[in-house]
Amino acid sequence: MSALPQLLDCKALQLELGVKRAAAEQIMRSLPVVQFDGLRKTYVRREHVRQLIESRTFGKDQVAA
């Protein structure tokens, strides 16, 4: 059996990345969210956050598209 995905809410994302709430909310809007019936809170998968960071990391000789 594989491990369950690690989920992050906005507050956890904010703390882990050291960003402001607005930045954490923008990051969450750019990723697929996990939402459970009966709960208002949404989550993102840690792996999706990691993939987003990798895809938006550029070398000094590269230009962000």
mmCIF file of N, CA, C and O in Angstrom:
data_model
loop_
_atom_site.group_PDB
_atom_site.id
_atom_site.type_symbol
_atom_site.label_atom_id
_atom_site.label_comp_id
_atom_site.label_asym_id
_atom_site.label_seq_id
_atom_site.Cartn_x
_atom_site.Cartn_y
_atom_site.Cartn_z
ATOM 1 N N MET A 1 0.843 -1.185 0.000
ATOM 2 C CA MET A 1 0.000 0.000 0.000
ATOM 3 C C MET A 1 0.885 1.244 0.000
ATOM 4 O O MET A 1 1.818 1.357 0.778
ATOM 5 N N SER A 2 0.584 2.180 -0.880
ATOM 6 C CA SER A 2 1.386 3.400 -0.936
ATOM 7 C C SER A 2 0.923 4.392 0.129
ATOM 8 O O SER A 2 -0.214 4.345 0.583
ATOM 9 N N ALA A 3 1.823 5.273 0.491
ATOM 10 C CA ALA A 3 1.518 6.276 1.505
ATOM 11 C C ALA A 3 0.505 7.277 0.964
ATOM 12 O O ALA A 3 0.474 7.567 -0.234
ATOM 13 N N LEU A 4 -0.312 7.796 1.836
ATOM 14 C CA LEU A 4 -1.259 8.844 1.451
ATOM 15 C C LEU A 4 -0.502 10.117 1.115
ATOM 16 O O LEU A 4 0.568 10.378 1.673
ATOM 17 N N PRO A 5 -1.039 10.942 0.212
ATOM 18 C CA PRO A 5 -0.355 12.200 -0.108
ATOM 19 C C PRO A 5 -0.392 13.153 1.074
ATOM 20 O O PRO A 5 -1.341 13.142 1.863
ATOM 21 N N GLN A 6 0.646 13.930 1.209
ATOM 22 C CA GLN A 6 0.672 14.938 2.255
ATOM 23 C C GLN A 6 -0.070 16.164 1.746
ATOM 24 O O GLN A 6 0.193 16.645 0.649
ATOM 25 N N LEU A 7 -1.003 16.637 2.556
ATOM 26 C CA LEU A 7 -1.828 17.778 2.180
ATOM 27 C C LEU A 7 -1.423 19.012 2.972
ATOM 28 O O LEU A 7 -1.084 18.928 4.152
ATOM 29 N N LEU A 8 -1.481 20.149 2.306
ATOM 30 C CA LEU A 8 -1.173 21.429 2.941
ATOM 31 C C LEU A 8 -2.350 22.367 2.769
ATOM 32 O O LEU A 8 -2.907 22.481 1.676
ATOM 33 N N ASP A 9 -2.725 23.038 3.851
ATOM 34 C CA ASP A 9 -3.707 24.105 3.725
ATOM 35 C C ASP A 9 -2.946 25.416 3.536
ATOM 36 O O ASP A 9 -1.712 25.438 3.499
ATOM 37 N N CYS A 10 -3.659 26.497 3.389
ATOM 38 C CA CYS A 10 -3.034 27.788 3.112
ATOM 39 C C CYS A 10 -2.057 28.183 4.219
ATOM 40 O O CYS A 10 -0.955 28.656 3.944
ATOM 41 N N LYS A 11 -2.438 27.986 5.453
ATOM 42 C CA LYS A 11 -1.583 28.362 6.584
ATOM 43 C C LYS A 11 -0.298 27.543 6.596
ATOM 44 O O LYS A 11 0.794 28.084 6.796
ATOM 45 N N ALA A 12 -0.400 26.246 6.363
ATOM 46 C CA ALA A 12 0.790 25.394 6.341
ATOM 47 C C ALA A 12 1.710 25.780 5.192
ATOM 48 O O ALA A 12 2.938 25.812 5.342
ATOM 49 N N LEU A 13 1.123 26.086 4.043
ATOM 50 C CA LEU A 13 1.902 26.514 2.882
ATOM 51 C C LEU A 13 2.641 27.815 3.192
ATOM 52 O O LEU A 13 3.825 27.967 2.887
ATOM 53 N N GLN A 14 1.949 28.720 3.831
ATOM 54 C CA GLN A 14 2.524 30.008 4.221
ATOM 55 C C GLN A 14 3.726 29.796 5.147
ATOM 56 O O GLN A 14 4.792 30.380 4.938
ATOM 57 N N LEU A 15 3.568 28.949 6.146
ATOM 58 C CA LEU A 15 4.637 28.702 7.110
ATOM 59 C C LEU A 15 5.819 27.979 6.476
ATOM 60 O O LEU A 15 6.968 28.328 6.710
ATOM 61 N N GLU A 16 5.541 26.959 5.675
ATOM 62 C CA GLU A 16 6.621 26.179 5.082
ATOM 63 C C GLU A 16 7.433 26.959 4.061
ATOM 64 O O GLU A 16 8.639 26.799 3.969
ATOM 65 N N LEU A 17 6.765 27.789 3.273
ATOM 66 C CA LEU A 17 7.467 28.528 2.232
ATOM 67 C C LEU A 17 7.970 29.888 2.706
ATOM 68 O O LEU A 17 8.759 30.530 2.023
ATOM 69 N N GLY A 18 7.483 30.333 3.861
ATOM 70 C CA GLY A 18 7.907 31.631 4.373
ATOM 71 C C GLY A 18 7.378 32.782 3.540
ATOM 72 O O GLY A 18 8.084 33.767 3.325
ATOM 73 N N VAL A 19 6.135 32.637 3.058
ATOM 74 C CA VAL A 19 5.525 33.673 2.224
ATOM 75 C C VAL A 19 4.312 34.265 2.929
ATOM 76 O O VAL A 19 3.807 33.706 3.903
ATOM 77 N N LYS A 20 3.864 35.386 2.444
ATOM 78 C CA LYS A 20 2.662 36.030 2.983
ATOM 79 C C LYS A 20 1.413 35.248 2.579
ATOM 80 O O LYS A 20 1.446 34.435 1.650
ATOM 81 N N ARG A 21 0.318 35.513 3.261
ATOM 82 C CA ARG A 21 -0.938 34.824 2.986
ATOM 83 C C ARG A 21 -1.379 34.992 1.539
ATOM 84 O O ARG A 21 -1.815 34.038 0.899
ATOM 85 N N ALA A 22 -1.247 36.194 0.999
ATOM 86 C CA ALA A 22 -1.661 36.437 -0.386
ATOM 87 C C ALA A 22 -0.880 35.559 -1.364
ATOM 88 O O ALA A 22 -1.448 35.037 -2.326
ATOM 89 N N ALA A 23 0.414 35.391 -1.126
ATOM 90 C CA ALA A 23 1.230 34.537 -1.992
ATOM 91 C C ALA A 23 0.809 33.076 -1.869
ATOM 92 O O ALA A 23 0.694 32.363 -2.864
ATOM 93 N N ALA A 24 0.560 32.621 -0.643
ATOM 94 C CA ALA A 24 0.119 31.239 -0.432
ATOM 95 C C ALA A 24 -1.223 30.991 -1.112
ATOM 96 O O ALA A 24 -1.429 29.948 -1.742
ATOM 97 N N GLU A 25 -2.122 31.958 -1.032
ATOM 98 C CA GLU A 25 -3.423 31.814 -1.687
ATOM 99 C C GLU A 25 -3.274 31.764 -3.205
ATOM 100 O O GLU A 25 -3.942 30.982 -3.873
ATOM 101 N N GLN A 26 -2.377 32.576 -3.759
ATOM 102 C CA GLN A 26 -2.145 32.568 -5.206
ATOM 103 C C GLN A 26 -1.552 31.232 -5.642
ATOM 104 O O GLN A 26 -1.934 30.683 -6.672
ATOM 105 N N ILE A 27 -0.621 30.715 -4.881
ATOM 106 C CA ILE A 27 -0.037 29.410 -5.183
ATOM 107 C C ILE A 27 -1.130 28.348 -5.175
ATOM 108 O O ILE A 27 -1.211 27.519 -6.093
ATOM 109 N N MET A 28 -1.992 28.370 -4.169
ATOM 110 C CA MET A 28 -3.077 27.383 -4.086
ATOM 111 C C MET A 28 -4.029 27.502 -5.270
ATOM 112 O O MET A 28 -4.519 26.492 -5.773
ATOM 113 N N ARG A 29 -4.291 28.729 -5.741
ATOM 114 C CA ARG A 29 -5.189 28.914 -6.890
ATOM 115 C C ARG A 29 -4.600 28.340 -8.171
ATOM 116 O O ARG A 29 -5.332 28.013 -9.099
ATOM 117 N N SER A 30 -3.277 28.220 -8.230
ATOM 118 C CA SER A 30 -2.647 27.717 -9.448
ATOM 119 C C SER A 30 -2.499 26.194 -9.463
ATOM 120 O O SER A 30 -1.997 25.649 -10.434
ATOM 121 N N LEU A 31 -2.943 25.536 -8.397
ATOM 122 C CA LEU A 31 -2.813 24.081 -8.283
ATOM 123 C C LEU A 31 -4.179 23.418 -8.134
ATOM 124 O O LEU A 31 -5.129 24.045 -7.665
ATOM 125 N N PRO A 32 -4.269 22.127 -8.496
ATOM 126 C CA PRO A 32 -5.506 21.397 -8.211
ATOM 127 C C PRO A 32 -5.707 21.327 -6.689
ATOM 128 O O PRO A 32 -4.739 21.177 -5.943
ATOM 129 N N VAL A 33 -6.934 21.476 -6.238
ATOM 130 C CA VAL A 33 -7.203 21.442 -4.799
ATOM 131 C C VAL A 33 -7.908 20.152 -4.403
ATOM 132 O O VAL A 33 -8.586 19.529 -5.212
ATOM 133 N N VAL A 34 -7.717 19.795 -3.153
ATOM 134 C CA VAL A 34 -8.409 18.659 -2.547
ATOM 135 C C VAL A 34 -9.428 19.244 -1.592
ATOM 136 O O VAL A 34 -9.085 20.073 -0.742
ATOM 137 N N GLN A 35 -10.668 18.854 -1.762
ATOM 138 C CA GLN A 35 -11.725 19.358 -0.891
ATOM 139 C C GLN A 35 -12.613 18.194 -0.478
ATOM 140 O O GLN A 35 -12.991 17.373 -1.311
ATOM 141 N N PHE A 36 -12.923 18.129 0.803
ATOM 142 C CA PHE A 36 -13.741 17.050 1.345
ATOM 143 C C PHE A 36 -15.154 17.539 1.601
ATOM 144 O O PHE A 36 -15.350 18.691 2.009
ATOM 145 N N ASP A 37 -16.121 16.670 1.357
ATOM 146 C CA ASP A 37 -17.524 17.008 1.614
ATOM 147 C C ASP A 37 -17.695 17.444 3.067
ATOM 148 O O ASP A 37 -17.158 16.817 3.981
ATOM 149 N N GLY A 38 -18.416 18.515 3.255
ATOM 150 C CA GLY A 38 -18.706 19.003 4.595
ATOM 151 C C GLY A 38 -17.636 19.903 5.187
ATOM 152 O O GLY A 38 -17.820 20.429 6.281
ATOM 153 N N LEU A 39 -16.521 20.071 4.487
ATOM 154 C CA LEU A 39 -15.452 20.946 4.981
ATOM 155 C C LEU A 39 -15.274 22.118 4.030
ATOM 156 O O LEU A 39 -15.276 21.953 2.819
ATOM 157 N N ARG A 40 -15.119 23.303 4.583
ATOM 158 C CA ARG A 40 -14.889 24.493 3.755
ATOM 159 C C ARG A 40 -13.430 24.626 3.348
ATOM 160 O O ARG A 40 -13.113 25.183 2.314
ATOM 161 N N LYS A 41 -12.546 24.108 4.180
ATOM 162 C CA LYS A 41 -11.109 24.241 3.941
ATOM 163 C C LYS A 41 -10.692 23.418 2.723
ATOM 164 O O LYS A 41 -11.186 22.328 2.487
ATOM 165 N N THR A 42 -9.774 23.976 1.949
ATOM 166 C CA THR A 42 -9.213 23.253 0.815
ATOM 167 C C THR A 42 -7.734 23.006 1.062
ATOM 168 O O THR A 42 -7.092 23.705 1.849
ATOM 169 N N TYR A 43 -7.212 22.020 0.388
ATOM 170 C CA TYR A 43 -5.823 21.609 0.542
ATOM 171 C C TYR A 43 -5.191 21.442 -0.826
ATOM 172 O O TYR A 43 -5.888 21.269 -1.826
ATOM 173 N N VAL A 44 -3.866 21.461 -0.860
ATOM 174 C CA VAL A 44 -3.117 21.094 -2.060
ATOM 175 C C VAL A 44 -2.160 19.976 -1.666
ATOM 176 O O VAL A 44 -1.779 19.844 -0.505
ATOM 177 N N ARG A 45 -1.793 19.182 -2.647
ATOM 178 C CA ARG A 45 -0.848 18.100 -2.386
ATOM 179 C C ARG A 45 0.573 18.663 -2.357
ATOM 180 O O ARG A 45 0.954 19.466 -3.206
ATOM 181 N N ARG A 46 1.330 18.221 -1.384
ATOM 182 C CA ARG A 46 2.720 18.676 -1.240
ATOM 183 C C ARG A 46 3.497 18.435 -2.533
ATOM 184 O O ARG A 46 4.279 19.279 -2.969
ATOM 185 N N GLU A 47 3.272 17.309 -3.174
ATOM 186 C CA GLU A 47 3.993 16.990 -4.407
ATOM 187 C C GLU A 47 3.669 17.991 -5.520
ATOM 188 O O GLU A 47 4.543 18.368 -6.297
ATOM 189 N N HIS A 48 2.417 18.453 -5.587
ATOM 190 C CA HIS A 48 2.060 19.458 -6.597
ATOM 191 C C HIS A 48 2.781 20.777 -6.329
ATOM 192 O O HIS A 48 3.195 21.458 -7.270
ATOM 193 N N VAL A 49 2.916 21.130 -5.060
ATOM 194 C CA VAL A 49 3.653 22.358 -4.706
ATOM 195 C C VAL A 49 5.105 22.220 -5.133
ATOM 196 O O VAL A 49 5.681 23.120 -5.745
ATOM 197 N N ARG A 50 5.693 21.071 -4.843
ATOM 198 C CA ARG A 50 7.084 20.820 -5.215
ATOM 199 C C ARG A 50 7.261 20.916 -6.730
ATOM 200 O O ARG A 50 8.209 21.547 -7.221
ATOM 201 N N GLN A 51 6.345 20.329 -7.486
ATOM 202 C CA GLN A 51 6.414 20.378 -8.948
ATOM 203 C C GLN A 51 6.292 21.811 -9.463
ATOM 204 O O GLN A 51 7.004 22.206 -10.395
ATOM 205 N N LEU A 52 5.399 22.594 -8.860
ATOM 206 C CA LEU A 52 5.238 23.988 -9.265
ATOM 207 C C LEU A 52 6.524 24.772 -9.020
ATOM 208 O O LEU A 52 6.978 25.534 -9.875
ATOM 209 N N ILE A 53 7.124 24.575 -7.867
ATOM 210 C CA ILE A 53 8.373 25.274 -7.554
ATOM 211 C C ILE A 53 9.450 24.901 -8.565
ATOM 212 O O ILE A 53 10.157 25.769 -9.083
ATOM 213 N N GLU A 54 9.574 23.623 -8.882
ATOM 214 C CA GLU A 54 10.575 23.186 -9.857
ATOM 215 C C GLU A 54 10.311 23.797 -11.227
ATOM 216 O O GLU A 54 11.245 24.234 -11.908
ATOM 217 N N SER A 55 9.051 23.856 -11.639
ATOM 218 C CA SER A 55 8.728 24.372 -12.967
ATOM 219 C C SER A 55 8.908 25.889 -13.063
ATOM 220 O O SER A 55 9.014 26.429 -14.159
ATOM 221 N N ARG A 56 8.928 26.577 -11.940
ATOM 222 C CA ARG A 56 9.055 28.035 -11.926
ATOM 223 C C ARG A 56 10.422 28.487 -11.401
ATOM 224 O O ARG A 56 10.588 29.636 -11.008
ATOM 225 N N THR A 57 11.406 27.581 -11.400
ATOM 226 C CA THR A 57 12.761 27.906 -10.974
ATOM 227 C C THR A 57 13.623 28.045 -12.221
ATOM 228 O O THR A 57 13.657 27.139 -13.061
ATOM 229 N N PHE A 58 14.323 29.164 -12.340
ATOM 230 C CA PHE A 58 15.087 29.469 -13.548
ATOM 231 C C PHE A 58 16.537 29.771 -13.210
ATOM 232 O O PHE A 58 16.829 30.344 -12.156
ATOM 233 N N GLY A 59 17.415 29.399 -14.115
ATOM 234 C CA GLY A 59 18.828 29.733 -13.992
ATOM 235 C C GLY A 59 19.036 31.200 -14.313
ATOM 236 O O GLY A 59 18.157 31.869 -14.869
ATOM 237 N N LYS A 60 20.201 31.698 -13.996
ATOM 238 C CA LYS A 60 20.485 33.117 -14.236
ATOM 239 C C LYS A 60 20.438 33.478 -15.712
ATOM 240 O O LYS A 60 20.189 34.617 -16.064
ATOM 241 N N ASP A 61 20.678 32.498 -16.591
ATOM 242 C CA ASP A 61 20.671 32.766 -18.020
ATOM 243 C C ASP A 61 19.325 32.484 -18.677
ATOM 244 O O ASP A 61 19.169 32.607 -19.879
ATOM 245 N N GLN A 62 18.330 32.118 -17.862
ATOM 246 C CA GLN A 62 17.004 31.830 -18.383
ATOM 247 C C GLN A 62 16.050 32.976 -18.063
ATOM 248 O O GLN A 62 16.247 33.690 -17.080
ATOM 249 N N VAL A 63 15.032 33.086 -18.862
ATOM 250 C CA VAL A 63 14.016 34.108 -18.649
ATOM 251 C C VAL A 63 12.696 33.425 -18.360
ATOM 252 O O VAL A 63 12.312 32.499 -19.075
ATOM 253 N N ALA A 64 12.003 33.856 -17.328
ATOM 254 C CA ALA A 64 10.690 33.298 -17.004
ATOM 255 C C ALA A 64 9.710 33.630 -18.129
ATOM 256 O O ALA A 64 9.684 34.749 -18.622
ATOM 257 N N ALA A 65 8.928 32.637 -18.522
ATOM 258 C CA ALA A 65 7.950 32.845 -19.599
ATOM 259 C C ALA A 65 6.654 33.368 -19.032
ATOM 260 O O ALA A 65 6.298 33.193 -17.930
#
